[in-house]
Amino acid sequence: MGSEVAALDQEELAKVSRLFEALDAAGRHALLGAAKHRQCSAGEVICREGEHGDEFYVVSTGQVRVTADDMGKERELAILGVGTFFGEIAMLSGQPRAATVTAIGEPVLIVFPFSAVRAVLQDHPKAREVLTRAGVQRAEETLQKMLAGS
Ligand code: CMP
């Protein structure tokens, strides 16, 4: 597990607020207050398919790799870069992680506890919709990739 570093600054707020365009100032403030930076080490597993999760993430610097088990073989689903979020599927569904996410190089993440994001989403249905759509689309893409095989 990486170390937690400084709180969010304005630049980071801009990244997050782009993601949560539907949030008002109070919503952004609530999220910011709950967020932490985390510096990951190269190859670190940030979350693992099938495990319980309790954090939602935004990539602040660098990249992460998303993979899933395809009948015993590791399949790459996506490379996510700066400003991209992940961890929304477990947060919205309450199910275990749908994929494994691994650090490429030494990315810095913005980490939000599920509880804080869920509380904000309760008051911001449009933001919930943004995350729900992303989660559904990703799950569909995963299915397509598995079906396509290689
Ligand atoms: P979650 O299941 O909470 O944890 C793993 C995350 O990987 C998942 O949420 C999504 O954010 C992300 N993810 C899963 N499948 C894909 C995909 N096909 N493309 C991009 N990201 C994905």
CSV table of C-alpha atoms and ligand atoms in Angstrom, one decimal:
chain,number,residue,atom,x,y,z
A,1,MET,CA,0.0,0.0,0.0
A,2,GLY,CA,1.4,3.5,-0.9
A,3,SER,CA,1.8,6.4,1.4
A,4,GLU,CA,-0.8,9.2,1.8
A,5,VAL,CA,0.5,12.6,0.9
A,6,ALA,CA,-0.7,16.2,0.9
A,7,ALA,CA,-4.3,17.2,0.7
A,8,LEU,CA,-5.9,18.3,-2.6
A,9,ASP,CA,-5.1,21.6,-4.2
A,10,GLN,CA,-7.0,23.7,-6.7
A,11,GLU,CA,-5.6,21.9,-9.7
A,12,GLU,CA,-6.8,18.6,-8.3
A,13,LEU,CA,-10.1,20.1,-7.5
A,14,ALA,CA,-10.5,21.1,-11.2
A,15,LYS,CA,-9.9,17.4,-12.2
A,16,VAL,CA,-12.4,16.1,-9.8
A,17,SER,CA,-15.0,18.7,-10.5
A,18,ARG,CA,-14.8,18.0,-14.3
A,19,LEU,CA,-15.7,14.4,-13.4
A,20,PHE,CA,-18.5,15.5,-11.1
A,21,GLU,CA,-19.8,18.4,-13.2
A,22,ALA,CA,-23.2,17.8,-11.7
A,23,LEU,CA,-21.9,18.6,-8.2
A,24,ASP,CA,-22.6,22.0,-6.6
A,25,ALA,CA,-20.0,23.8,-4.4
A,26,ALA,CA,-21.2,22.0,-1.3
A,27,GLY,CA,-20.9,18.6,-2.9
A,28,ARG,CA,-17.4,19.4,-4.1
A,29,HIS,CA,-16.4,20.7,-0.7
A,30,ALA,CA,-17.7,17.5,1.0
A,31,LEU,CA,-15.7,15.3,-1.4
A,32,LEU,CA,-12.5,17.4,-1.1
A,33,GLY,CA,-12.6,17.1,2.6
A,34,ALA,CA,-12.7,13.4,2.4
A,35,ALA,CA,-10.0,12.9,-0.3
A,36,LYS,CA,-6.3,11.9,0.1
A,37,HIS,CA,-3.5,11.7,-2.3
A,38,ARG,CA,-1.7,8.4,-2.5
A,39,GLN,CA,1.7,7.8,-4.2
A,40,CYS,CA,1.8,4.2,-5.6
A,41,SER,CA,4.8,2.1,-6.2
A,42,ALA,CA,5.5,0.6,-9.6
A,43,GLY,CA,3.4,-2.6,-10.1
A,44,GLU,CA,1.4,-2.0,-6.9
A,45,VAL,CA,-2.0,-3.7,-7.0
A,46,ILE,CA,-4.5,-0.9,-6.1
A,47,CYS,CA,-7.5,-3.1,-6.1
A,48,ARG,CA,-8.0,-6.7,-6.9
A,49,GLU,CA,-10.8,-8.5,-8.8
A,50,GLY,CA,-13.1,-10.3,-6.5
A,51,GLU,CA,-12.1,-8.5,-3.4
A,52,HIS,CA,-14.1,-6.2,-1.2
A,53,GLY,CA,-13.5,-2.5,-1.9
A,54,ASP,CA,-14.1,0.7,0.1
A,55,GLU,CA,-12.3,3.3,-2.0
A,56,PHE,CA,-13.0,5.2,-5.2
A,57,TYR,CA,-10.1,6.7,-7.1
A,58,VAL,CA,-9.1,9.4,-9.6
A,59,VAL,CA,-5.8,9.3,-11.4
A,60,SER,CA,-3.9,12.4,-10.5
A,61,THR,CA,-0.6,11.7,-12.3
A,62,GLY,CA,0.6,8.7,-14.4
A,63,GLN,CA,-1.4,5.7,-15.5
A,64,VAL,CA,-3.0,2.5,-14.2
A,65,ARG,CA,-3.7,-0.8,-15.9
A,66,VAL,CA,-7.1,-2.5,-15.7
A,67,THR,CA,-7.2,-6.3,-16.1
A,68,ALA,CA,-9.6,-9.2,-15.4
A,69,ASP,CA,-9.4,-12.9,-15.3
A,70,ASP,CA,-10.6,-14.5,-18.5
A,71,MET,CA,-10.8,-18.3,-17.8
A,72,GLY,CA,-7.5,-18.4,-16.0
A,73,LYS,CA,-5.8,-15.9,-18.4
A,74,GLU,CA,-5.2,-12.2,-17.5
A,75,ARG,CA,-6.9,-10.0,-20.0
A,76,GLU,CA,-6.1,-6.3,-20.3
A,77,LEU,CA,-9.2,-4.1,-20.3
A,78,ALA,CA,-7.9,-0.6,-20.3
A,79,ILE,CA,-5.1,1.8,-19.5
A,80,LEU,CA,-6.5,4.8,-17.5
A,81,GLY,CA,-4.7,8.1,-17.4
A,82,VAL,CA,-4.8,11.5,-15.7
A,83,GLY,CA,-8.3,12.7,-14.6
A,84,THR,CA,-9.9,9.2,-15.1
A,85,PHE,CA,-11.8,7.6,-12.2
A,86,PHE,CA,-12.1,4.0,-11.3
A,87,GLY,CA,-13.6,1.9,-8.5
A,88,GLU,CA,-17.2,3.1,-9.3
A,89,ILE,CA,-18.6,-0.4,-10.0
A,90,ALA,CA,-18.0,-1.8,-6.5
A,91,MET,CA,-19.1,1.5,-5.0
A,92,LEU,CA,-22.4,1.6,-6.8
A,93,SER,CA,-23.2,-2.1,-6.8
A,94,GLY,CA,-21.9,-3.2,-3.4
A,95,GLN,CA,-20.4,-6.2,-5.2
A,96,PRO,CA,-16.7,-7.2,-5.1
A,97,ARG,CA,-14.2,-5.5,-7.5
A,98,ALA,CA,-15.0,-6.3,-11.2
A,99,ALA,CA,-11.3,-6.0,-12.2
A,100,THR,CA,-7.8,-5.7,-10.9
A,101,VAL,CA,-6.1,-2.2,-11.2
A,102,THR,CA,-2.3,-2.1,-11.1
A,103,ALA,CA,0.1,0.9,-11.0
A,104,ILE,CA,2.1,1.6,-14.2
A,105,GLY,CA,5.2,3.4,-13.1
A,106,GLU,CA,4.5,5.4,-10.0
A,107,PRO,CA,1.1,7.1,-10.4
A,108,VAL,CA,-0.4,9.4,-7.8
A,109,LEU,CA,-4.1,8.7,-7.0
A,110,ILE,CA,-6.8,10.8,-5.4
A,111,VAL,CA,-8.5,8.4,-3.0
A,112,PHE,CA,-12.1,8.8,-1.7
A,113,PRO,CA,-13.8,6.6,0.8
A,114,PHE,CA,-17.0,5.1,-0.6
A,115,SER,CA,-18.9,6.5,2.4
A,116,ALA,CA,-18.0,10.1,1.4
A,117,VAL,CA,-18.9,9.6,-2.3
A,118,ARG,CA,-22.1,7.8,-1.5
A,119,ALA,CA,-23.2,10.6,0.8
A,120,VAL,CA,-22.5,13.2,-1.9
A,121,LEU,CA,-24.3,11.2,-4.6
A,122,GLN,CA,-27.4,11.0,-2.4
A,123,ASP,CA,-27.9,14.7,-2.9
A,124,HIS,CA,-26.7,14.7,-6.6
A,125,PRO,CA,-28.6,12.3,-8.8
A,126,LYS,CA,-26.9,13.6,-11.9
A,127,ALA,CA,-23.5,12.8,-10.6
A,128,ARG,CA,-24.7,9.4,-9.7
A,129,GLU,CA,-26.0,9.0,-13.2
A,130,VAL,CA,-22.5,9.9,-14.6
A,131,LEU,CA,-20.9,7.2,-12.5
A,132,THR,CA,-23.6,4.6,-13.2
A,133,ARG,CA,-23.3,5.1,-16.9
A,134,ALA,CA,-19.6,4.8,-16.8
A,135,GLY,CA,-19.8,1.6,-14.8
A,136,VAL,CA,-22.4,0.0,-17.1
A,137,GLN,CA,-20.4,1.0,-20.2
A,138,ARG,CA,-17.2,-0.5,-18.7
A,139,ALA,CA,-19.0,-3.7,-17.7
A,140,GLU,CA,-20.3,-4.0,-21.3
A,141,GLU,CA,-16.9,-3.4,-22.7
A,142,THR,CA,-15.4,-6.1,-20.5
A,143,LEU,CA,-18.0,-8.5,-21.6
A,144,GLN,CA,-17.4,-7.7,-25.3
A,145,LYS,CA,-13.7,-8.2,-24.8
A,146,MET,CA,-14.2,-11.5,-23.1
A,147,LEU,CA,-16.6,-12.7,-25.8
A,148,ALA,CA,-14.2,-11.5,-28.6
A,149,GLY,CA,-11.4,-13.6,-27.0
A,150,SER,CA,-8.0,-13.5,-28.8
B,1,CMP,P1,-14.5,-1.7,-9.5
B,1,CMP,O1,-15.2,-2.9,-9.9
B,1,CMP,O2,-15.0,-1.1,-8.2
B,1,CMP,O3,-12.9,-1.9,-9.3
B,1,CMP,C1,-12.2,-2.2,-10.5
B,1,CMP,C2,-12.5,-1.1,-11.5
B,1,CMP,O4,-11.9,-1.2,-12.8
B,1,CMP,C3,-14.0,-1.0,-11.8
B,1,CMP,O5,-14.7,-0.6,-10.6
B,1,CMP,C4,-13.9,0.1,-12.9
B,1,CMP,O6,-13.7,1.4,-12.4
B,1,CMP,C5,-12.7,-0.4,-13.7
B,1,CMP,N1,-13.0,-1.2,-14.8
B,1,CMP,C6,-13.6,-2.4,-14.9
B,1,CMP,N2,-13.8,-2.8,-16.2
B,1,CMP,C7,-13.3,-1.8,-16.9
B,1,CMP,C8,-13.1,-1.6,-18.4
B,1,CMP,N3,-13.6,-2.5,-19.2
B,1,CMP,N4,-12.6,-0.5,-18.8
B,1,CMP,C9,-12.1,0.4,-17.9
B,1,CMP,N5,-12.2,0.3,-16.6
B,1,CMP,C10,-12.8,-0.8,-16.1
